[in-house]
XYZ file of C-alpha atoms in Angstrom:
664
model
C -4.617 -16.924 18.997
C -2.410 -19.674 17.526
C 0.586 -18.994 15.051
C -1.012 -21.327 12.586
C -4.596 -20.073 12.867
C -3.670 -16.923 12.318
C -6.095 -15.099 8.971
C -6.531 -11.927 7.641
C -9.342 -10.281 9.693
C -11.763 -7.918 7.023
C -10.572 -4.353 7.384
C -12.675 -1.117 6.612
C -11.954 2.297 5.058
C -13.671 3.368 8.214
C -11.583 1.529 10.486
C -8.475 4.199 9.659
C -7.903 6.514 12.194
C -6.161 9.025 10.195
C -9.502 9.213 7.929
C -11.192 10.787 10.683
C -10.475 14.154 9.741
C -11.432 13.811 6.755
C -14.584 11.955 7.062
C -16.578 14.787 6.193
C -15.298 15.048 2.549
C -15.200 11.586 2.372
C -19.475 12.089 2.839
C -19.290 14.637 0.351
C -17.782 12.251 -2.279
C -20.422 9.180 -1.162
C -23.277 11.851 -1.890
C -22.202 12.895 -4.904
C -21.678 9.476 -6.498
C -25.144 8.708 -4.796
C -26.882 11.868 -6.181
C -25.686 11.171 -9.963
C -26.214 7.896 -9.545
C -30.314 9.145 -8.866
C -30.055 11.359 -11.680
C -28.934 8.345 -14.211
C -30.490 5.692 -12.783
C -33.932 7.151 -12.374
C -36.357 4.635 -10.545
C -35.404 1.367 -11.313
C -31.973 2.392 -9.150
C -29.954 0.719 -11.988
C -26.944 2.268 -14.529
C -27.902 -0.143 -17.229
C -30.163 2.313 -18.873
C -27.934 5.505 -19.002
C -25.125 2.630 -19.707
C -26.918 1.871 -23.166
C -26.090 4.634 -25.746
C -24.133 2.396 -27.703
C -27.061 0.817 -28.547
C -28.604 4.382 -29.872
C -25.970 6.545 -31.265
C -23.808 4.949 -34.062
C -25.184 2.812 -37.238
C -27.532 -0.087 -36.269
C -29.622 -2.046 -38.919
C -33.536 -1.773 -36.972
C -36.510 -3.156 -38.444
C -35.015 -3.617 -41.983
C -33.439 0.360 -42.485
C -30.096 1.682 -41.037
C -30.397 4.192 -38.429
C -27.467 6.485 -37.578
C -27.437 8.626 -34.662
C -24.537 10.793 -33.609
C -24.201 13.428 -30.297
C -22.770 16.751 -32.117
C -24.494 19.784 -30.297
C -21.889 22.058 -32.012
C -22.508 20.916 -35.607
C -24.707 23.009 -37.815
C -25.060 20.402 -40.339
C -23.519 16.271 -40.678
C -23.794 14.356 -44.015
C -22.859 10.821 -44.251
C -20.205 9.903 -46.896
C -18.138 7.043 -47.962
C -18.244 4.084 -50.357
C -21.666 4.286 -50.633
C -21.312 8.002 -52.201
C -17.890 7.764 -53.974
C -16.632 9.937 -51.498
C -18.910 12.423 -52.166
C -20.912 14.987 -50.369
C -24.526 14.085 -51.244
C -27.144 15.688 -49.356
C -29.352 12.334 -49.826
C -27.486 11.239 -47.349
C -27.599 14.319 -44.424
C -28.606 13.704 -40.825
C -31.556 15.751 -39.354
C -30.784 17.570 -35.769
C -33.724 15.787 -33.594
C -32.748 17.714 -30.543
C -30.718 17.887 -27.346
C -28.051 17.837 -29.266
C -28.674 14.559 -31.659
C -28.613 14.126 -35.116
C -30.091 11.254 -37.158
C -30.763 10.160 -40.064
C -32.889 6.739 -41.509
C -31.497 5.354 -44.728
C -32.846 2.320 -46.759
C -31.092 -1.160 -45.946
C -29.334 -1.319 -49.517
C -27.583 1.657 -49.273
C -25.175 0.238 -46.803
C -23.629 -3.243 -47.253
C -20.857 -4.992 -44.969
C -18.060 -3.742 -45.135
C -18.411 -0.354 -46.901
C -15.946 2.806 -45.826
C -17.673 5.301 -44.367
C -17.157 8.882 -41.980
C -19.136 12.425 -41.274
C -18.868 15.468 -43.316
C -19.461 18.051 -40.374
C -20.415 21.464 -40.681
C -19.848 23.870 -37.945
C -19.492 27.742 -36.887
C -15.677 28.552 -38.545
C -15.374 25.078 -40.726
C -16.245 21.791 -41.539
C -14.582 18.887 -42.237
C -14.869 14.627 -41.858
C -15.011 13.196 -38.831
C -14.899 8.932 -37.964
C -18.439 8.538 -35.527
C -17.637 8.624 -31.735
C -19.696 4.940 -31.454
C -17.860 3.540 -34.715
C -17.707 -0.429 -34.067
C -14.925 -0.957 -36.469
C -11.877 1.756 -37.885
C -9.479 0.809 -40.224
C -6.528 2.537 -41.866
C -6.122 2.844 -45.307
C -2.838 1.181 -46.735
C -2.351 4.361 -49.039
C -3.200 7.491 -48.039
C -2.965 6.196 -44.410
C -6.480 7.570 -43.330
C -8.761 5.960 -40.673
C -12.361 5.189 -41.769
C -15.451 3.505 -39.678
C -16.238 0.546 -41.514
C -19.861 -0.550 -42.013
C -20.730 -3.751 -39.749
C -23.866 -5.800 -40.478
C -23.866 -7.617 -36.587
C -23.147 -11.396 -37.047
C -24.485 -13.542 -33.962
C -20.934 -14.853 -32.392
C -21.635 -17.757 -29.853
C -18.853 -17.926 -27.227
C -19.087 -21.596 -26.623
C -16.761 -21.748 -23.203
C -17.404 -21.045 -19.565
C -15.992 -17.956 -17.844
C -13.398 -19.251 -15.758
C -13.859 -18.288 -12.111
C -12.481 -16.004 -10.366
C -9.469 -16.369 -8.150
C -6.726 -14.370 -7.029
C -5.192 -12.934 -10.185
C -2.085 -13.786 -11.698
C -1.589 -11.661 -14.575
C -0.011 -12.044 -17.485
C 0.201 -8.319 -19.006
C 0.507 -8.866 -22.649
C 0.216 -6.910 -26.242
C -1.214 -8.470 -29.235
C 0.900 -6.801 -31.598
C 4.406 -7.498 -30.565
C 3.751 -11.026 -29.056
C 5.331 -13.076 -32.255
C 8.872 -13.228 -32.281
C 8.805 -12.694 -36.395
C 9.293 -8.178 -36.640
C 5.842 -7.918 -37.601
C 2.357 -6.781 -36.299
C 0.880 -9.880 -34.806
C -2.785 -10.644 -35.174
C -5.188 -11.773 -32.912
C -5.619 -15.203 -34.065
C -1.941 -15.667 -33.994
C -2.103 -14.462 -30.787
C -4.960 -17.095 -29.840
C -2.884 -19.664 -31.992
C 0.317 -19.721 -30.534
C 0.496 -17.506 -27.349
C -2.446 -18.442 -25.261
C -1.565 -21.883 -24.825
C 2.123 -20.862 -23.750
C 0.448 -18.306 -20.746
C -1.686 -21.084 -19.726
C 0.788 -23.299 -19.728
C 3.262 -20.965 -17.546
C 0.300 -20.947 -14.785
C -1.139 -17.442 -14.960
C -4.911 -17.316 -14.416
C -5.291 -13.907 -16.245
C -4.229 -12.013 -18.941
C -4.254 -8.324 -19.202
C -4.532 -6.895 -22.645
C -2.683 -3.903 -23.819
C -3.738 -1.544 -26.282
C -7.578 -3.189 -27.367
C -9.361 -0.180 -28.217
C -8.304 1.655 -31.370
C -5.348 4.329 -31.371
C -3.968 5.751 -34.413
C -0.452 5.611 -33.679
C 1.181 1.878 -32.549
C 3.715 3.421 -31.045
C 1.417 4.895 -28.880
C 1.472 1.412 -27.089
C -2.403 2.047 -27.429
C -2.560 4.726 -24.522
C -3.629 7.334 -27.307
C -7.092 6.378 -27.922
C -9.188 7.347 -31.199
C -12.153 5.167 -31.126
C -13.199 4.165 -27.682
C -15.496 1.366 -29.442
C -13.349 -0.143 -31.759
C -11.336 -3.471 -31.211
C -7.880 -2.364 -32.683
C -7.993 -3.500 -36.598
C -4.291 -3.980 -37.291
C -4.755 -7.072 -35.298
C -7.593 -8.497 -37.059
C -11.610 -8.430 -36.857
C -14.101 -8.420 -33.890
C -14.759 -11.444 -34.451
C -11.140 -12.419 -34.350
C -11.161 -11.009 -30.849
C -13.877 -12.222 -29.702
C -12.782 -15.493 -30.839
C -9.145 -15.137 -28.067
C -11.019 -14.056 -25.551
C -13.256 -17.397 -26.022
C -10.255 -19.876 -26.334
C -8.476 -17.964 -23.466
C -11.775 -19.197 -21.044
C -11.587 -22.682 -22.641
C -7.564 -22.418 -21.128
C -9.183 -21.440 -17.717
C -7.584 -17.522 -18.470
C -9.884 -14.866 -17.535
C -9.459 -11.663 -19.841
C -8.960 -7.800 -18.835
C -7.884 -4.819 -21.047
C -6.530 -1.415 -20.672
C -9.106 0.760 -20.338
C -7.998 4.028 -21.443
C -10.749 6.643 -19.952
C -8.311 8.762 -18.395
C -7.496 11.077 -21.668
C -7.670 10.935 -25.384
C -5.913 11.165 -28.446
C -5.819 15.004 -29.827
C -6.508 13.780 -33.422
C -9.185 15.774 -35.055
C -10.284 13.822 -38.036
C -9.537 10.595 -36.019
C -11.005 10.975 -32.756
C -13.260 12.789 -30.564
C -11.663 15.959 -30.572
C -13.476 18.452 -31.903
C -15.724 15.819 -33.450
C -18.701 18.783 -33.835
C -16.453 21.316 -34.541
C -15.892 21.693 -30.568
C -13.546 20.541 -28.146
C -15.666 20.842 -25.265
C -18.365 18.029 -26.646
C -16.232 15.914 -24.597
C -13.226 17.318 -23.208
C -12.414 20.488 -21.105
C -12.004 23.641 -22.463
C -8.922 25.715 -21.546
C -5.750 24.670 -19.958
C -7.885 21.745 -18.121
C -8.609 20.286 -21.016
C -5.059 19.157 -22.202
C -2.893 17.145 -20.662
C 0.749 18.565 -21.382
C 2.789 15.660 -20.311
C 0.872 12.973 -22.549
C -0.238 15.387 -25.360
C -3.697 14.735 -24.748
C -7.163 15.327 -24.113
C -8.970 15.364 -20.997
C -12.253 14.339 -20.578
C -15.375 16.257 -18.713
C -16.441 13.370 -16.122
C -18.751 16.621 -14.993
C -20.842 16.611 -18.383
C -23.858 13.665 -18.341
C -22.918 12.680 -22.054
C -19.118 12.357 -21.716
C -20.744 9.890 -18.312
C -23.036 7.950 -20.417
C -20.629 7.598 -23.464
C -17.370 6.272 -20.701
C -20.211 3.959 -18.809
C -21.502 2.721 -22.011
C -18.133 1.978 -23.348
C -17.693 -0.199 -20.085
C -20.955 -2.088 -20.523
C -20.363 -2.579 -24.606
C -16.700 -4.803 -24.111
C -18.492 -6.819 -20.846
C -21.198 -7.496 -22.962
C -19.806 -7.768 -26.679
C -16.490 -9.214 -26.171
C -17.436 -10.862 -22.980
C -13.896 -10.225 -21.008
C -14.064 -10.338 -17.240
C -12.905 -6.241 -16.808
C -10.424 -3.926 -17.051
C -7.105 -2.767 -15.618
C -8.099 1.295 -15.741
C -5.231 3.245 -17.302
C -4.086 6.834 -15.842
C -6.294 6.770 -12.340
C -3.390 8.962 -10.903
C -4.219 11.798 -13.164
C -8.016 11.446 -13.458
C -8.255 11.856 -9.980
C -6.274 15.057 -9.212
C -6.340 18.267 -11.370
C -2.280 18.619 -11.377
C -2.751 14.906 -13.107
C 0.099 13.541 -10.334
C 2.866 15.173 -12.315
C 6.286 16.253 -10.096
C 4.101 15.596 -6.993
C 5.153 13.681 -3.724
C 2.183 12.174 -2.115
C 3.371 12.565 1.622
C 0.147 13.141 3.890
C -3.301 12.446 3.912
C -3.721 16.116 2.736
C -2.770 15.646 -0.417
C -6.361 13.035 -1.046
C -8.275 15.765 -0.011
C -7.990 19.143 -1.150
C -9.041 21.677 -3.652
C -6.529 19.998 -6.295
C -9.047 16.988 -6.163
C -11.311 16.196 -9.712
C -14.287 15.464 -7.797
C -16.320 14.641 -10.596
C -13.689 11.995 -11.995
C -13.945 10.413 -8.165
C -17.843 10.371 -9.087
C -17.353 8.471 -12.528
C -15.121 6.210 -11.052
C -17.218 5.073 -8.627
C -20.057 5.148 -11.039
C -17.545 3.287 -13.115
C -17.130 0.297 -10.848
C -20.699 -0.030 -9.956
C -22.047 -0.470 -13.029
C -19.233 -2.521 -14.051
C -20.251 -4.856 -10.937
C -24.125 -4.441 -11.602
C -23.402 -6.260 -15.528
C -21.022 -8.626 -14.537
C -20.734 -9.378 -10.694
C -17.440 -11.102 -10.944
C -15.743 -8.661 -13.044
C -12.433 -7.709 -12.388
C -11.521 -3.726 -11.784
C -8.145 -2.855 -11.158
C -6.756 0.854 -10.446
C -3.319 2.344 -11.852
C -2.693 4.397 -9.187
C 1.236 5.945 -8.034
C -0.419 8.282 -5.459
C -2.375 5.843 -2.874
C -5.366 8.202 -2.683
C -7.437 6.067 0.475
C -10.854 4.048 -0.411
C -9.930 3.669 -4.272
C -9.899 -0.043 -3.710
C -12.384 -0.209 -1.096
C -16.363 -0.777 -1.120
C -16.724 2.222 0.872
C -15.139 4.179 -1.406
C -14.506 4.440 -5.204
C -15.071 0.684 -5.290
C -12.139 -1.327 -7.330
C -11.486 -4.471 -6.551
C -7.680 -4.380 -6.697
C -4.891 -1.480 -6.880
C -1.611 -1.830 -8.336
C 1.213 -1.842 -5.856
C 3.350 0.693 -7.928
C 5.370 1.526 -5.005
C 6.686 -2.186 -5.320
C 8.628 -1.660 -8.203
C 9.845 2.084 -8.074
C 11.285 0.629 -5.011
C 13.205 -2.609 -6.691
C 14.389 -0.192 -9.542
C 15.451 2.530 -7.038
C 17.818 -0.788 -5.271
C 19.200 -1.562 -8.796
C 20.691 1.946 -9.268
C 22.807 0.900 -6.126
C 24.922 -2.526 -5.180
C 22.712 -5.222 -3.329
C 25.655 -5.219 -1.210
C 23.523 -2.168 0.125
C 20.866 -3.345 0.341
C 18.709 -2.632 3.323
C 16.868 -5.640 3.921
C 14.329 -4.254 6.838
C 13.311 -1.405 4.458
C 12.943 -4.236 1.459
C 10.498 -5.943 3.228
C 8.509 -2.966 4.959
C 8.258 -1.944 1.293
C 6.588 -4.907 -0.246
C 4.566 -5.356 2.859
C 3.315 -1.761 2.619
C -0.339 -1.547 1.569
C -3.463 -0.265 3.034
C -5.081 -3.360 4.919
C -8.734 -2.315 3.678
C -7.867 -2.733 0.047
C -6.752 -5.322 -1.911
C -3.463 -5.169 -4.393
C -1.475 -6.419 -6.689
C 2.360 -6.422 -6.613
C 4.733 -6.728 -9.435
C 8.593 -6.221 -10.082
C 8.283 -4.729 -12.923
C 5.563 -4.413 -15.989
C 6.100 -2.806 -19.522
C 6.698 0.432 -18.188
C 10.451 -0.495 -16.658
C 10.988 -1.832 -20.337
C 10.096 0.500 -22.664
C 12.331 2.597 -24.786
C 14.641 4.880 -21.822
C 14.305 2.041 -19.914
C 15.242 -1.089 -19.126
C 14.016 -4.552 -17.697
C 15.083 -5.978 -14.422
C 17.616 -8.557 -15.894
C 18.510 -6.279 -18.427
C 19.180 -3.607 -15.853
C 21.340 -5.913 -13.728
C 23.279 -7.584 -16.610
C 24.019 -4.926 -19.063
C 25.849 -6.172 -22.251
C 26.937 -9.319 -21.118
C 23.389 -10.419 -21.543
C 24.345 -10.912 -25.380
C 27.114 -12.826 -24.859
C 27.283 -14.282 -21.075
C 23.694 -16.083 -20.746
C 25.437 -19.620 -22.399
C 25.148 -22.046 -19.370
C 29.193 -22.460 -19.751
C 29.823 -18.904 -20.049
C 30.919 -18.850 -16.400
C 30.033 -14.937 -16.471
C 29.736 -13.679 -12.878
C 27.742 -10.378 -13.822
C 25.087 -13.039 -15.524
C 25.553 -15.297 -12.308
C 24.483 -12.186 -10.201
C 21.485 -11.469 -12.458
C 19.942 -14.707 -12.697
C 20.310 -15.179 -8.816
C 18.610 -11.634 -7.790
C 16.178 -11.727 -10.929
C 14.612 -15.389 -9.141
C 14.915 -14.067 -5.809
C 13.189 -10.355 -6.701
C 10.244 -12.218 -8.174
C 9.794 -14.679 -5.787
C 9.846 -12.533 -2.721
C 7.492 -10.194 -4.544
C 4.886 -12.762 -5.275
C 5.100 -14.127 -2.303
C 4.766 -11.463 0.067
C 1.785 -9.670 -2.413
C -1.455 -8.787 -0.541
C -3.887 -10.288 -3.156
C -2.174 -11.083 -6.861
C 0.749 -10.577 -8.728
C 1.522 -9.463 -12.224
C 4.252 -9.963 -14.504
C 4.659 -8.336 -18.119
C 5.095 -11.047 -21.352
C 8.411 -12.125 -21.525
C 10.362 -10.515 -18.619
C 9.725 -14.399 -16.714
C 12.368 -15.302 -18.422
C 14.388 -12.097 -18.447
C 13.878 -11.403 -22.004
C 16.929 -8.729 -23.489
C 16.957 -5.271 -24.473
C 13.859 -2.728 -24.343
C 10.274 -2.736 -26.225
C 10.524 0.227 -28.899
C 7.437 0.474 -31.113
C 7.884 1.152 -34.812
C 8.513 4.905 -34.338
C 10.292 7.496 -37.465
C 12.901 7.780 -34.253
C 13.805 4.117 -35.132
C 13.902 4.172 -38.890
C 9.984 2.145 -38.329
C 11.862 -1.156 -36.898
C 10.261 -3.915 -35.332
C 13.332 -5.168 -34.059
C 12.364 -4.419 -30.679
C 8.706 -5.044 -31.186
C 8.682 -8.591 -30.963
C 9.174 -11.292 -27.959
C 11.949 -13.835 -28.800
C 10.329 -16.819 -27.155
C 12.814 -19.467 -28.961
C 15.305 -17.694 -25.972
C 13.593 -19.430 -23.190
C 13.233 -22.643 -25.292
C 16.928 -22.559 -26.426
C 18.737 -25.568 -24.022
C 22.369 -23.869 -24.143
C 20.982 -20.741 -22.546
C 20.156 -19.682 -19.216
C 16.731 -17.997 -20.030
C 14.882 -21.307 -19.601
C 16.205 -21.619 -16.163
C 14.619 -18.186 -14.971
C 11.148 -19.268 -17.166
C 10.937 -22.620 -14.965
C 11.616 -21.083 -12.046
C 8.710 -18.668 -13.045
C 6.598 -21.754 -13.441
C 7.610 -22.799 -9.444
C 6.470 -19.246 -8.527
C 2.848 -19.128 -9.958
C 2.569 -22.745 -8.441
C 2.891 -21.280 -5.376
C 1.141 -18.350 -5.882
C -1.650 -19.625 -7.678
C -2.625 -22.615 -4.834
C -5.948 -21.839 -3.822
C -6.372 -19.832 -0.588
C -2.544 -18.758 -0.785
C -3.467 -15.101 -0.759
C -6.361 -15.732 1.846
C -3.425 -15.854 4.330
C -1.234 -13.273 6.386
C 2.312 -13.172 5.889
C 4.067 -14.450 9.464
C 7.711 -12.776 9.597
C 10.082 -15.248 11.115
C 13.648 -13.385 11.187
C 15.096 -9.646 9.228
C 18.435 -9.791 9.112
C 20.156 -6.967 7.363
C 23.677 -7.654 8.864
C 23.266 -11.152 7.102
C 20.679 -9.954 4.531
C 18.664 -12.773 5.361
C 14.539 -12.470 5.282
C 12.265 -15.572 6.280
C 8.171 -15.327 6.742
C 5.771 -18.000 6.664
C 2.566 -17.873 4.641
C -0.091 -20.775 4.477
C 2.252 -23.148 5.359
C 4.905 -22.206 3.018
C 8.275 -21.378 4.866
C 10.252 -18.929 2.740
C 13.946 -18.552 3.498
C 15.987 -15.576 1.458
C 19.566 -15.289 1.356
C 20.712 -12.039 -0.532
C 23.838 -11.858 0.845
C 26.737 -11.751 -2.316
C 29.274 -14.108 -0.649
C 28.367 -15.382 2.344
C 26.900 -18.790 2.638
C 25.306 -19.802 6.130
C 25.700 -23.685 7.584
C 23.222 -24.687 10.501
C 21.112 -21.360 10.204
C 18.680 -21.820 12.937
C 15.081 -20.315 12.461
C 11.987 -20.531 15.231
C 9.383 -22.319 13.615
C 6.302 -24.954 14.273
C 7.221 -28.020 15.299
C 7.466 -31.222 12.621
C 9.017 -31.988 9.489
C 9.729 -29.815 6.706
C 10.107 -31.015 2.753
C 11.684 -28.954 0.056
C 9.066 -27.413 -2.126
C 11.673 -25.282 -4.123
C 15.420 -24.297 -4.149
C 16.285 -21.533 -6.522
C 19.838 -22.903 -6.962
C 18.763 -26.271 -8.347
C 20.749 -26.603 -11.949
C 17.312 -26.577 -13.528
C 16.928 -22.712 -12.582
C 20.086 -21.664 -13.294
C 21.598 -22.387 -9.941
C 24.694 -24.554 -8.707
C 23.132 -27.349 -7.116
C 24.546 -26.553 -3.491
C 21.889 -27.955 -1.638
C 21.052 -31.686 -1.382
C 17.848 -32.096 -3.871
C 14.470 -33.324 -1.971
C 15.905 -32.635 1.187
C 13.643 -33.450 4.576
C 13.971 -31.306 7.464
C 13.252 -32.194 10.894
C 12.897 -29.369 13.913
C 14.941 -29.805 16.847
C 13.878 -28.574 20.557
C 16.118 -25.449 22.106
C 15.866 -23.495 25.066
C 13.307 -20.336 22.827
C 11.889 -23.367 21.485
C 11.378 -25.354 18.455
C 14.025 -24.578 15.427
C 14.865 -25.576 11.965
C 18.771 -25.341 10.791
C 19.201 -24.823 6.595
C 22.155 -24.248 4.976
C 21.880 -20.911 2.453
C 24.188 -20.268 -0.004
C 24.336 -16.889 -1.287
C 21.822 -15.457 -3.317
C 19.601 -17.808 -3.126
C 16.185 -18.953 -1.411
C 14.727 -22.110 0.089
C 10.969 -22.908 0.140
C 9.959 -25.368 2.615
C 6.158 -26.684 3.248
C 5.716 -28.386 7.087
C 4.432 -31.805 6.326
C 3.108 -32.818 10.303
C 4.153 -32.332 13.214
C 6.872 -34.884 15.410
C 5.665 -37.229 17.683
């Protein structure tokens, strides 16, 4: 097979010879998922009926009357209370037990009106208290009492005007609605739609990943302590506002995925599912297994059929109600293992096939992927897993479309702890390409995790305090020169070698300074670090704009149709010279990571032909020093070993070429 004809060949999970000793366990997992699928799907062989609990439970207007249902098997009585009863416990609004743990009430249409606040007053063995319904679709916080309540919603038909963009290799812009504005405040869905979506589209990304969409009582949790799984966060606006955001994203060619937090739930009793009917076991495991001590949260019982239906319905609800295009499943490692992956190093296949695996979670995730793709065959599912569980993103296994290449970012930030003079090119290149052949993966230098309190973004880590006064174009700051140069190299080599997609957290493409810190008691409830300073990349006197311009070139290359369908072909790895060169989809990448050595007439064996310059990180517009001739064309020369190209590689730069045609 000729060099130019090599293609990625399909690889299956079963092709991994190292999995042979565990084939029986894998088959047991498959059978367990199939058994549960048969139980839930019945003769229809479809999960849709089992994922329709949101249409049954909660408050609905049916045949000109309100019907409310709640699953609360441990409750002794339930009474609805709210604005309609002046928050009194009136038996007129009491529910009846109709069996199988289900409580139901039917009320005339005049009792509830759009916008009324309400809760359940639940009596259970040993106590009583107010609770928010599990299937509440809109939950708001009172500005005075700070208490949360469900809101009556008279469903309004929302018409999505714009078609969903077709799927492609995901270039993901991870984002947070509340902190997306420059002002120190909580941003809204509407502001994000009007101000941020056009910026993302212009930057060349094709997918946005939104954090913190599901309602969470504590803003500082970044949306990972969910209380109300069927409610989009009201602090950003209404459900209709969110639908408008999704529709506008589609108009701009952006697909929308959201963080799906089914790995755990907030402990709050009055706001969430914890002890919703007086018992924790209605949704969560009892005892130590039900508590995630590291996250101060509760762990779902994935073996309980009602919990399965609740979570599966949640997936379907967001796909159908909000027309989103998929999910990034948060905390998959925590779900898969009884030890939640805490303080564990996954160094052997034995770590993936032992008694510490939560088999019920494996089954749930398998069913969730099956359901999601039944509802939307083009939907995107991404797993956040640090363990490397085989089969996670395989059709033969759990069924995710992609997995996050979390080892890549971990490796980058380990490198940032040592001088780049000591970076090993073989280790770096090996880590960038270290992925299973039977799975699709998404690589990234950093996401929100690296920039939250206690961490630093990549540029901030390299620049330190100099980022505050050294980013002026005329500063001549050598520490900033290094940080800017490496920032470009790190991002391009990560995107160019990625398996099947690339991710960036908002603002990090231009080296957003400082860290992320949402308002909390420890910072006197400040919004100073809970925003994005977009003006920095637009300031012509600062170097942030050069990084942003370079990022647009990255997305232009990686966004080429078929780019990620082609394999990475290694040309040269030279640790002494700190040079890495490779080809992909007729893009030829030449990286010089050396901190001071410039190489003149550095020769690489390539295909015969002429090559044009596609990208030069050293251009002034990218914050470089213009040490190469702009738009230069290169021609191969014949050597004894074959055809070579001779290049000038200044230190800490990358040159990207494209082969135009073969020489006659």
